[in-house]
Amino acid sequence: MKKIISLILAAMLIMMSFVGCGIKEKAGGDEKIMRYNLSSPTKTIDPTLNISIDGGIIIVNAFEGLMRLDENDKAIPGMAEKYEVSEDGLTYTFHIRDAQWSDGEPVTAKDFEYSWKRVLDSATASDYAYQMFYLKNGEKFNGKQVGADEVGVKAVDDKTLEVKLEGPVPYFIELTAYPTYFPVRQDVIEKYGDKWALEPETYISNGPYKAVKLEQADVFSFEKNEKYYDAKRVKLDGIDYYFMEEKATAMASFESGYVDGLYGVPREQIAKLQKENKTEFKIFPNLGIYFYSFNVNVEPMNNRKVRQALSLAIDRKSITRVITQGGETAATGFVPSGIKDSSGNDFREIGGNYGITETAQIDRAKQLLAEAGYPNGEGLNTLEIIYNTDENHKKVAEAIQEMWKQNLGINVELSNQEWQVFQDTITKGEYMIARDGWSADYADPMTFLDLFISNSGNNHPQWENAEFDALISSAKKESDQGKRFQMMHQAEEMMMADQIVMPVYYYTNPMMFKSYVKDVRVSPLGFIYFDNADIVKE
C-alpha cells in the first residue's frame, strides 16, 4: 500500500510540474506545434547579447542572417539573395532580397549595418564583440579609437550592403549565418531599449517563426511567420519551448506525450535507451568541448603548476564511460577532432595531446603540486568548483572532487548557480574554478582559440597574453592557409602550456524526438533548426 501511495504521489508531482511549465495537454490536435524542452531558462534572446546554445536555438529559428546554413553547415542565400567578393578577398557586396520583418516592415541593408555596429559598440557590452573584429576597424571602434563611420560595414542603399574586412577570412560567408551577425531593428531597440527582447509585441524578427508568448517560468511560444519570404517552406504551425531543468521530469513528460523533443536526457538512462528506443533516441555529433576554466587571477589558480597538477589528476576516460555515457571522448587538447587543415589533416591529430592522457597521471600531478609548494596538498586551502544547475554537471563535478581528494589530498567544495546567474559570474571572473563548455560557431579552429584573447567577453579564465593576442590577430589576417593553421597550432600550444583550462571531454548531443517529428536538423555546431521540420502522425 505504501508503495502504491508513493507511486501515485510521484505521478501527481510530475503532472503538477507539467502544468507549472505551461504544458496543460498532450501533444496533438489539428495544429502542428513542436513542443520542445530546452532544459535551461535562457538569459536573453537578443541576437547581439546571447552567448548560450539554448538562447541561440530560439534565435536561429526566429531570425535569419545574410546567409543561412544548409544540411552540411555551408552558406546558402538568406536575406542576401547574392553577393560578390573582391579579388583580394577584402570586400563583400551583399544584395538584400525583398523580405519583410514580422510586423511587415521591409528588411534593409541598414538593419545589418545598425546591428553589426551595435555589437561592436562598447556601450552595448556584447560578449561577442570580438566576433566582429574581422570588420575593418571593428576592434578599433570597440576600443574607442575610431568612430562608427569608420567601421567596414555600410548600407550603400536599402538593398546593398558593403562589407570591408581587415584581412581575407575563409569562413566569413558562414559567419554571416551566425546569430551575432543577424539584423535587429533600430527603431524598436531605440524605443524599448533592453526590454525589446522580453515581450512578443516588440520581439520583431525576420525568420521562419515569430514570438507570441515569452514567459520564462512558463513557455516561449512562437508561430509560423507568414511575413517570412520563404514561408511556404515552413511546415510547422509553431514551436513551444519549455525549460524543465530536471531531466527526469522532462523525460516523464516526453514519455507521457506532453512534449515532442528533449535537449538532453538523463545520463543513467542512455544505455537502456540505446538498446530499447533507437527510433526516438539519437546521439548527434557536436563540434564542441566540455572543460573547466581556471581563474588565473585568483590564488592558488594563479600558480601554473597547481593548474597543471589538477588537470593531470583526473581520469577523463572514467568520466565519459561511467558518468556521461553519451559516446563522448576524453579531451586531451582544446580544439576538438573533426576540423581539417588546408592539407586535409585533422587539426587535433597534428596538434597532439600536450602531455594529457585519458587516464590520470597521479605521480606527475603530485610532483607538480609539490613543486608549486603544496606537497600532498598540504597548505592548500579548500578549492571551490562552481557549475550551473544540471544533473550531469553535478555528477562530473562530484567525480572530479573525489579524484582531486584521492589523488592529491585536496579538499574541494561544490557550488551550483542558476544558468543566468552563472553566466554573469564566470564572465565577471567572480570564481576560482568553473564548469565551462564551447560549441563551434563555425568549422574552423579559430572559433575555439579566439575565446582567450584579452578583450574577448568569453575569456572566462581572465587570461591576458599580449603574444597570444598578436598571434591570433595575425592568423585572422593571414591569407596563406598553411601559415594560418601553423599560427593556430602555436596559439593552442601557448594557452595549453599555461593550462588556463582543463579539457575534460568532447561533446556529443544525446536527444529525444518523437517518431512523428520529421526533418529537424541538429547541427554539429550546436543549433537545432525547425525551419524544415514537420509533424506527421498516422
Coordinates of C-alpha atoms in Angstrom, one line a residue:
M1 CA 0.0 0.0 0.0
K2 CA 2.9 2.4 0.9
K3 CA 4.4 1.7 -2.5
I4 CA 1.2 2.3 -4.3
I5 CA 0.7 5.6 -2.5
S6 CA 4.2 6.8 -3.2
L7 CA 3.8 6.0 -6.9
I8 CA 0.5 8.0 -7.0
L9 CA 2.2 10.9 -5.3
A10 CA 5.1 10.8 -7.8
A11 CA 2.7 10.8 -10.7
M12 CA 0.8 13.8 -9.2
L13 CA 4.1 15.7 -8.8
I14 CA 5.0 15.1 -12.4
M15 CA 1.6 16.2 -13.6
M16 CA 1.9 19.3 -11.5
S17 CA 5.3 20.1 -13.0
F18 CA 3.8 19.9 -16.5
V19 CA 1.1 22.4 -15.5
G20 CA 3.7 24.6 -13.9
C21 CA 5.6 24.6 -17.2
G22 CA 2.5 25.6 -19.1
I23 CA 2.1 22.0 -20.5
K24 CA -1.6 21.5 -20.0
E25 CA -2.5 18.8 -22.5
K26 CA -0.8 16.2 -24.6
A27 CA 0.7 17.0 -28.0
G28 CA -1.9 16.5 -30.6
G29 CA -4.8 18.3 -32.3
D30 CA -5.0 19.8 -35.7
E31 CA -2.2 22.3 -35.3
K32 CA 1.4 21.2 -35.9
I33 CA 3.0 22.6 -32.8
M34 CA 6.5 21.3 -32.0
R35 CA 6.8 21.1 -28.2
Y36 CA 10.5 21.1 -27.3
N37 CA 12.2 21.2 -23.9
L38 CA 15.4 23.3 -23.8
S39 CA 16.2 22.5 -20.2
S40 CA 17.9 25.7 -19.1
P41 CA 16.0 29.0 -18.9
T42 CA 17.6 31.5 -21.3
K43 CA 19.3 34.6 -20.1
T44 CA 18.5 36.6 -23.3
I45 CA 17.2 36.0 -26.8
D46 CA 18.7 39.3 -28.1
P47 CA 21.0 38.1 -31.0
T48 CA 23.5 40.8 -30.0
L49 CA 23.8 39.7 -26.4
N50 CA 23.2 36.0 -26.3
I51 CA 26.1 33.7 -25.7
S52 CA 24.3 30.4 -24.9
I53 CA 23.2 27.5 -27.1
D54 CA 19.7 27.4 -25.6
G55 CA 19.1 31.1 -26.4
G56 CA 20.8 30.5 -29.8
I57 CA 18.4 27.7 -30.7
I58 CA 15.5 30.1 -30.2
I59 CA 17.2 32.9 -32.1
V60 CA 18.2 30.9 -35.2
N61 CA 14.5 29.9 -35.7
A62 CA 13.3 33.4 -35.3
F63 CA 15.9 35.4 -37.3
E64 CA 17.9 35.0 -40.5
G65 CA 21.2 36.5 -41.5
L66 CA 22.6 37.4 -44.9
M67 CA 23.3 33.7 -45.3
R68 CA 21.8 30.6 -43.8
L69 CA 23.3 27.2 -43.5
D70 CA 22.4 24.0 -45.4
E71 CA 22.5 20.5 -44.1
N72 CA 26.3 20.5 -44.3
D73 CA 26.6 23.9 -42.5
K74 CA 27.7 25.5 -45.7
A75 CA 26.4 29.0 -46.5
I76 CA 23.4 29.4 -48.9
P77 CA 21.5 32.6 -49.7
G78 CA 19.4 34.0 -46.8
M79 CA 18.4 37.7 -46.6
A80 CA 21.0 38.3 -49.2
E81 CA 20.0 36.7 -52.5
K82 CA 23.5 37.1 -53.9
Y83 CA 26.9 38.6 -53.2
E84 CA 30.2 39.4 -54.8
V85 CA 33.7 39.3 -53.3
S86 CA 36.6 41.4 -54.5
E87 CA 39.7 39.7 -55.9
D88 CA 41.7 40.4 -52.8
G89 CA 39.0 38.9 -50.6
L90 CA 38.7 42.1 -48.5
T91 CA 35.4 43.5 -49.8
Y92 CA 32.0 41.8 -49.9
T93 CA 28.9 43.3 -51.6
F94 CA 25.6 41.7 -50.5
H95 CA 22.3 42.3 -52.3
I96 CA 19.3 42.1 -50.0
R97 CA 16.3 40.3 -51.3
D98 CA 12.7 41.5 -51.0
A99 CA 11.9 40.4 -47.4
Q100 CA 9.9 41.7 -44.5
W101 CA 10.1 41.7 -40.7
S102 CA 7.3 40.0 -38.8
D103 CA 5.5 43.4 -38.5
G104 CA 5.5 43.9 -42.3
E105 CA 8.3 46.4 -42.4
P106 CA 10.9 45.8 -45.2
V107 CA 14.3 44.2 -44.2
T108 CA 17.0 46.6 -45.4
A109 CA 20.8 46.8 -45.6
K110 CA 20.6 49.5 -42.9
D111 CA 19.3 46.9 -40.4
F112 CA 22.5 44.9 -40.8
E113 CA 24.7 48.0 -40.6
Y114 CA 23.0 49.1 -37.4
S115 CA 23.1 45.6 -35.8
W116 CA 26.8 44.9 -36.5
K117 CA 27.8 48.3 -35.2
R118 CA 25.6 47.7 -32.1
V119 CA 27.6 44.5 -31.4
L120 CA 30.9 46.4 -31.7
D121 CA 29.8 49.4 -29.6
S122 CA 31.5 49.1 -26.3
A123 CA 28.4 50.6 -24.6
T124 CA 26.4 47.5 -25.7
A125 CA 28.9 45.3 -23.7
S126 CA 28.3 42.4 -26.1
D127 CA 30.4 39.4 -25.1
Y128 CA 30.7 38.5 -28.7
A129 CA 32.1 41.9 -29.9
Y130 CA 35.3 40.2 -30.8
Q131 CA 33.4 38.2 -33.4
M132 CA 33.1 41.4 -35.4
F133 CA 36.8 42.3 -35.2
Y134 CA 37.1 40.8 -38.7
L135 CA 35.5 44.0 -40.0
K136 CA 37.8 46.9 -41.0
N137 CA 38.4 49.0 -37.9
G138 CA 36.0 46.8 -35.9
E139 CA 38.4 46.3 -33.0
K140 CA 39.4 49.9 -33.1
F141 CA 35.8 51.1 -32.8
N142 CA 35.2 48.7 -29.9
G143 CA 38.3 50.2 -28.3
K144 CA 37.0 53.7 -28.9
Q145 CA 39.9 54.6 -31.2
V146 CA 37.8 55.4 -34.2
G147 CA 34.2 56.4 -34.8
A148 CA 31.3 54.2 -36.0
D149 CA 31.5 55.7 -39.5
E150 CA 35.0 54.1 -40.0
V151 CA 33.8 50.6 -39.4
G152 CA 33.9 48.4 -42.5
V153 CA 30.1 47.9 -42.9
K154 CA 27.9 50.3 -44.8
A155 CA 24.5 50.3 -46.3
V156 CA 25.1 51.8 -49.8
D157 CA 21.3 51.8 -50.2
D158 CA 18.3 49.8 -48.8
K159 CA 19.3 46.8 -51.0
T160 CA 23.1 46.9 -50.9
L161 CA 25.4 46.2 -48.0
E162 CA 29.2 46.8 -48.5
V163 CA 31.5 45.0 -46.0
K164 CA 35.2 45.6 -45.8
L165 CA 37.5 43.2 -43.8
E166 CA 40.8 43.6 -42.1
G167 CA 42.1 40.5 -43.9
P168 CA 40.8 37.6 -46.0
V169 CA 38.6 35.3 -43.9
P170 CA 38.0 31.9 -45.5
Y171 CA 34.9 31.3 -43.3
F172 CA 33.4 34.8 -43.3
I173 CA 30.5 33.9 -45.5
E174 CA 29.5 31.2 -43.0
L175 CA 29.9 33.7 -40.1
T176 CA 27.1 35.8 -41.7
A177 CA 24.7 33.0 -40.8
Y178 CA 25.7 33.2 -37.1
P179 CA 23.3 34.9 -34.7
T180 CA 25.7 37.7 -33.7
Y181 CA 25.5 38.8 -37.4
F182 CA 21.7 38.7 -37.6
P183 CA 19.9 42.0 -38.2
V184 CA 17.9 43.8 -35.5
R185 CA 15.6 46.8 -35.8
Q186 CA 17.0 50.1 -34.8
D187 CA 13.6 51.8 -34.3
V188 CA 12.4 49.1 -32.0
I189 CA 15.5 49.0 -29.8
E190 CA 15.7 52.8 -29.6
K191 CA 12.1 52.9 -28.4
Y192 CA 12.1 49.9 -26.0
G193 CA 15.8 49.6 -25.0
D194 CA 17.0 46.3 -23.5
K195 CA 13.3 45.3 -22.9
W196 CA 12.7 44.8 -26.6
A197 CA 13.5 41.1 -26.4
L198 CA 11.2 40.5 -23.4
E199 CA 7.8 41.0 -25.0
P200 CA 6.3 39.2 -28.0
E201 CA 4.9 42.5 -29.3
T202 CA 8.3 44.1 -29.5
Y203 CA 10.4 41.0 -30.4
I204 CA 10.2 41.7 -34.1
S205 CA 12.1 39.1 -36.1
N206 CA 12.7 38.2 -39.8
G207 CA 13.0 34.4 -39.7
P208 CA 10.7 31.4 -40.0
Y209 CA 8.9 31.9 -36.7
K210 CA 7.7 34.9 -34.6
A211 CA 7.0 35.2 -30.9
V212 CA 3.5 35.1 -29.4
K213 CA 4.4 34.4 -25.8
L214 CA 7.6 34.9 -23.8
E215 CA 7.2 33.8 -20.2
Q216 CA 10.4 32.3 -18.8
A217 CA 8.6 30.5 -16.0
D218 CA 6.0 29.1 -18.4
V219 CA 6.7 28.8 -22.1
F220 CA 8.2 30.6 -25.1
S221 CA 5.6 30.2 -27.9
F222 CA 6.4 31.0 -31.5
E223 CA 4.1 30.7 -34.5
K224 CA 4.9 30.5 -38.2
N225 CA 5.9 33.9 -39.5
E226 CA 3.7 34.4 -42.6
K227 CA 5.8 37.5 -43.5
Y228 CA 8.9 35.3 -43.9
Y229 CA 9.9 35.4 -47.6
D230 CA 10.1 31.6 -47.7
A231 CA 7.1 30.9 -45.5
K232 CA 5.8 28.2 -47.9
R233 CA 8.7 26.0 -47.0
V234 CA 7.8 26.2 -43.2
K235 CA 5.5 23.3 -42.4
L236 CA 5.1 23.7 -38.6
D237 CA 2.4 26.0 -37.3
G238 CA 4.6 26.9 -34.3
I239 CA 7.1 25.9 -31.6
D240 CA 6.7 25.9 -27.9
Y241 CA 9.9 26.0 -25.9
Y242 CA 9.9 24.7 -22.3
F243 CA 12.6 25.0 -19.6
M244 CA 12.3 21.9 -17.4
E245 CA 15.8 21.6 -15.8
E246 CA 15.1 18.3 -14.0
K247 CA 15.8 15.8 -16.7
A248 CA 13.8 13.0 -15.0
T249 CA 10.7 15.3 -15.2
A250 CA 11.4 16.2 -18.8
M251 CA 11.8 12.5 -19.7
A252 CA 8.5 11.7 -18.0
S253 CA 6.8 14.5 -20.0
F254 CA 8.3 13.1 -23.2
E255 CA 7.2 9.5 -22.4
S256 CA 3.7 10.7 -21.5
G257 CA 3.3 12.6 -24.8
Y258 CA 3.4 16.1 -23.4
V259 CA 6.4 17.2 -25.3
D260 CA 7.8 16.1 -28.7
G261 CA 11.5 16.6 -28.1
L262 CA 14.2 16.9 -25.4
Y263 CA 17.5 18.7 -25.5
G264 CA 19.4 16.3 -23.2
V265 CA 18.3 13.1 -21.4
P266 CA 19.1 11.5 -18.0
R267 CA 22.5 10.1 -18.4
E268 CA 21.8 7.0 -16.4
Q269 CA 19.1 6.0 -19.0
I270 CA 21.3 6.3 -22.1
A271 CA 22.4 2.7 -22.2
K272 CA 18.8 1.5 -21.9
L273 CA 17.6 4.0 -24.5
Q274 CA 20.3 2.8 -27.0
K275 CA 19.0 -0.7 -26.6
E276 CA 15.3 -0.2 -26.4
N277 CA 14.4 3.0 -28.1
K278 CA 16.6 3.5 -31.1
T279 CA 13.7 5.2 -33.0
E280 CA 13.3 8.2 -30.7
F281 CA 16.7 8.4 -29.1
K282 CA 19.6 9.7 -31.1
I283 CA 23.2 10.7 -30.3
F284 CA 24.1 13.6 -32.7
P285 CA 27.7 14.8 -33.3
N286 CA 28.7 18.0 -31.7
L287 CA 31.9 20.0 -32.5
G288 CA 32.5 21.2 -29.0
I289 CA 34.4 20.7 -25.8
Y290 CA 33.4 20.3 -22.1
F291 CA 36.1 21.8 -19.9
Y292 CA 36.9 23.6 -16.6
S293 CA 38.1 27.2 -16.6
F294 CA 40.7 28.3 -14.0
N295 CA 40.6 31.9 -12.9
V296 CA 44.3 32.7 -13.3
N297 CA 43.9 35.9 -11.2
V298 CA 42.8 34.1 -8.0
E299 CA 45.0 32.1 -5.6
P300 CA 46.0 29.4 -5.9
M301 CA 44.8 29.3 -9.5
N302 CA 47.4 31.9 -10.4
N303 CA 50.0 29.2 -10.0
R304 CA 50.5 27.4 -13.3
K305 CA 51.9 24.2 -11.7
V306 CA 48.8 23.9 -9.5
R307 CA 46.6 24.2 -12.6
Q308 CA 48.7 21.5 -14.4
A309 CA 48.6 19.2 -11.4
L310 CA 44.8 19.5 -11.2
S311 CA 44.5 18.7 -14.9
L312 CA 46.7 15.6 -14.8
A313 CA 45.0 14.2 -11.7
I314 CA 41.6 13.5 -13.3
D315 CA 40.5 10.3 -15.1
R316 CA 38.8 11.6 -18.2
K317 CA 38.1 8.1 -19.5
S318 CA 36.1 7.1 -16.5
I319 CA 34.1 10.3 -16.6
T320 CA 32.9 9.6 -20.2
R321 CA 32.3 5.9 -19.6
V322 CA 30.7 6.0 -16.1
I323 CA 29.0 9.4 -15.9
T324 CA 28.2 10.9 -19.4
Q325 CA 27.7 7.6 -21.3
G326 CA 26.8 9.5 -24.5
G327 CA 29.7 8.4 -26.7
E328 CA 31.8 11.4 -25.6
T329 CA 35.6 11.0 -25.9
A330 CA 38.3 12.2 -23.5
A331 CA 39.6 15.7 -24.4
T332 CA 43.4 15.8 -24.5
G333 CA 43.6 19.1 -26.3
F334 CA 41.3 22.1 -26.7
V335 CA 40.2 22.2 -30.3
P336 CA 38.1 19.0 -30.9
S337 CA 38.7 16.5 -33.6
G338 CA 36.8 16.9 -36.9
I339 CA 38.3 20.1 -38.3
K340 CA 40.6 19.7 -41.3
D341 CA 43.5 21.9 -42.3
S342 CA 44.4 23.0 -45.8
S343 CA 46.1 19.7 -46.5
G344 CA 43.2 17.6 -45.2
N345 CA 44.8 16.7 -41.9
D346 CA 42.8 16.7 -38.7
F347 CA 43.8 19.7 -36.6
R348 CA 43.6 17.7 -33.3
E349 CA 45.8 14.9 -34.6
I350 CA 48.5 17.3 -35.7
G351 CA 48.3 19.3 -32.5
G352 CA 48.8 16.3 -30.2
N353 CA 47.8 15.9 -26.6
Y354 CA 50.1 18.3 -24.7
G355 CA 51.1 15.6 -22.3
I356 CA 47.4 14.9 -21.3
T357 CA 46.2 11.3 -21.3
E358 CA 42.8 9.8 -20.9
T359 CA 43.6 8.4 -17.5
A360 CA 45.1 10.2 -14.5
Q361 CA 48.9 10.7 -14.2
I362 CA 48.9 10.8 -10.4
D363 CA 52.7 10.7 -9.8
R364 CA 53.4 13.5 -12.2
A365 CA 50.4 15.5 -10.7
K366 CA 51.8 15.1 -7.2
Q367 CA 55.3 16.2 -8.3
L368 CA 53.9 19.4 -9.9
L369 CA 51.8 20.1 -6.8
A370 CA 54.9 19.7 -4.6
E371 CA 56.9 21.9 -6.9
A372 CA 54.1 24.5 -6.5
G373 CA 54.7 24.4 -2.8
Y374 CA 51.9 22.1 -1.7
P375 CA 53.2 18.6 -1.2
N376 CA 50.3 16.1 -0.8
G377 CA 48.0 19.1 -0.8
E378 CA 49.4 20.5 2.4
G379 CA 49.0 24.2 2.9
L380 CA 46.4 24.4 0.1
N381 CA 43.1 25.9 1.2
T382 CA 39.9 24.3 0.1
L383 CA 39.2 24.8 -3.6
E384 CA 35.8 25.7 -5.0
I385 CA 34.2 24.5 -8.2
I386 CA 31.1 26.3 -9.5
Y387 CA 28.7 24.9 -12.1
N388 CA 25.3 25.8 -13.5
T389 CA 22.4 23.7 -12.2
D390 CA 22.3 20.5 -14.1
E391 CA 22.5 16.8 -13.1
N392 CA 25.3 16.0 -15.4
H393 CA 27.4 19.0 -14.3
K394 CA 26.9 18.0 -10.7
K395 CA 28.0 14.4 -11.3
V396 CA 31.1 15.4 -13.2
A397 CA 32.0 17.9 -10.5
E398 CA 31.5 15.3 -7.8
A399 CA 33.7 12.9 -9.7
I400 CA 36.5 15.5 -10.1
Q401 CA 36.1 16.5 -6.4
E402 CA 36.7 12.9 -5.4
M403 CA 39.7 12.4 -7.8
W404 CA 41.4 15.5 -6.5
K405 CA 40.9 14.4 -2.9
Q406 CA 42.1 10.8 -3.5
N407 CA 44.9 11.6 -5.9
L408 CA 46.2 14.9 -4.5
G409 CA 44.8 15.2 -1.0
I410 CA 42.9 18.4 -1.9
N411 CA 39.6 19.4 -0.4
V412 CA 37.0 20.7 -2.8
E413 CA 33.7 22.4 -2.2
L414 CA 31.0 22.4 -4.9
S415 CA 28.6 25.2 -5.6
N416 CA 25.8 25.4 -8.2
Q417 CA 24.1 28.5 -9.6
E418 CA 21.1 29.1 -11.9
W419 CA 22.1 29.5 -15.5
Q420 CA 21.6 33.2 -15.8
V421 CA 23.5 33.9 -12.6
F422 CA 26.2 31.5 -13.6
Q423 CA 26.8 33.3 -16.9
D424 CA 27.3 36.6 -15.1
T425 CA 29.6 35.0 -12.5
I426 CA 32.1 33.5 -15.0
T427 CA 32.0 36.5 -17.3
K428 CA 33.0 38.8 -14.4
G429 CA 35.6 36.4 -13.1
E430 CA 34.0 36.0 -9.7
Y431 CA 35.0 32.4 -9.2
M432 CA 38.0 30.1 -8.7
I433 CA 37.2 27.0 -10.9
A434 CA 34.2 26.8 -13.1
R435 CA 32.5 24.3 -15.3
D436 CA 32.7 25.5 -18.9
G437 CA 31.9 24.5 -22.4
W438 CA 32.0 25.6 -26.0
S439 CA 30.5 24.5 -29.3
A440 CA 31.9 25.8 -32.5
D441 CA 30.4 28.9 -34.1
Y442 CA 31.9 27.8 -37.5
A443 CA 34.0 24.9 -38.6
D444 CA 37.5 26.4 -38.0
P445 CA 39.9 26.2 -35.0
M446 CA 39.7 30.0 -34.6
T447 CA 36.2 29.6 -33.1
F448 CA 37.9 27.9 -30.1
L449 CA 41.1 29.8 -29.9
D450 CA 40.0 33.5 -30.1
L451 CA 37.9 32.9 -26.9
F452 CA 41.0 33.7 -25.0
I453 CA 42.2 37.0 -26.5
S454 CA 42.4 39.6 -23.8
N455 CA 39.3 41.6 -24.9
S456 CA 37.1 38.6 -25.5
G457 CA 33.9 38.6 -23.5
N458 CA 34.2 34.8 -23.4
N459 CA 37.7 34.8 -21.9
H460 CA 36.4 33.2 -18.6
P461 CA 39.9 32.4 -17.3
Q462 CA 40.7 36.2 -17.3
W463 CA 44.0 35.3 -19.0
E464 CA 45.9 38.1 -20.7
N465 CA 48.8 37.4 -23.0
A466 CA 50.0 40.0 -25.5
E467 CA 51.9 37.5 -27.6
F468 CA 48.9 35.3 -27.9
D469 CA 46.7 38.3 -28.8
A470 CA 49.1 39.3 -31.6
L471 CA 49.3 35.7 -32.9
I472 CA 45.5 35.4 -33.1
S473 CA 45.3 38.8 -34.8
S474 CA 48.0 37.9 -37.4
A475 CA 46.3 34.5 -38.1
K476 CA 43.0 36.2 -38.8
K477 CA 44.7 38.3 -41.5
E478 CA 46.8 35.6 -43.0
S479 CA 45.7 34.5 -46.5
D480 CA 48.2 31.6 -46.7
Q481 CA 46.2 28.7 -45.2
G482 CA 49.2 26.7 -44.4
K483 CA 50.7 29.5 -42.4
R484 CA 47.4 30.3 -40.8
F485 CA 47.0 26.8 -39.4
Q486 CA 50.5 26.8 -38.2
M487 CA 49.8 30.0 -36.3
M488 CA 46.7 28.5 -34.8
H489 CA 48.7 25.4 -33.6
Q490 CA 51.1 27.8 -32.0
A491 CA 48.3 29.7 -30.3
E492 CA 46.7 26.5 -28.9
E493 CA 50.2 25.4 -27.7
M494 CA 50.5 28.7 -25.8
M495 CA 47.2 28.5 -24.0
M496 CA 47.6 24.8 -23.2
A497 CA 51.2 25.3 -21.9
D498 CA 49.8 27.9 -19.5
Q499 CA 47.0 25.4 -18.6
I500 CA 44.3 28.2 -18.3
V501 CA 41.7 25.5 -18.9
M502 CA 41.3 21.8 -18.1
P503 CA 39.9 19.9 -21.0
V504 CA 37.5 17.1 -19.9
Y505 CA 35.7 15.6 -22.9
Y506 CA 34.5 16.4 -26.4
Y507 CA 30.7 16.8 -26.7
T508 CA 28.1 14.7 -28.3
N509 CA 24.4 15.6 -28.4
P510 CA 22.1 12.9 -27.0
M511 CA 18.5 13.9 -27.7
M512 CA 14.9 12.6 -27.9
F513 CA 12.4 13.2 -30.7
K514 CA 9.1 11.5 -31.2
S515 CA 8.9 9.3 -34.2
Y516 CA 6.3 11.5 -35.9
V517 CA 8.7 14.5 -35.8
K518 CA 10.4 14.7 -39.2
D519 CA 13.3 16.7 -40.7
V520 CA 14.6 18.5 -37.7
R521 CA 18.2 19.5 -38.4
V522 CA 20.6 19.1 -35.5
S523 CA 23.9 20.8 -36.4
P524 CA 27.3 19.8 -35.1
L525 CA 27.7 23.5 -34.3
G526 CA 25.0 23.0 -31.5
F527 CA 22.0 24.6 -33.0
I528 CA 18.6 22.9 -33.8
Y529 CA 16.7 24.2 -36.9
F530 CA 13.0 23.7 -37.2
D531 CA 12.5 25.6 -40.5
N532 CA 12.1 22.4 -42.5
A533 CA 10.6 20.3 -39.6
D534 CA 7.2 18.6 -39.8
I535 CA 4.9 16.6 -37.6
V536 CA 3.4 13.7 -39.5
K537 CA 1.1 11.4 -37.5
E538 CA -0.6 8.3 -38.8

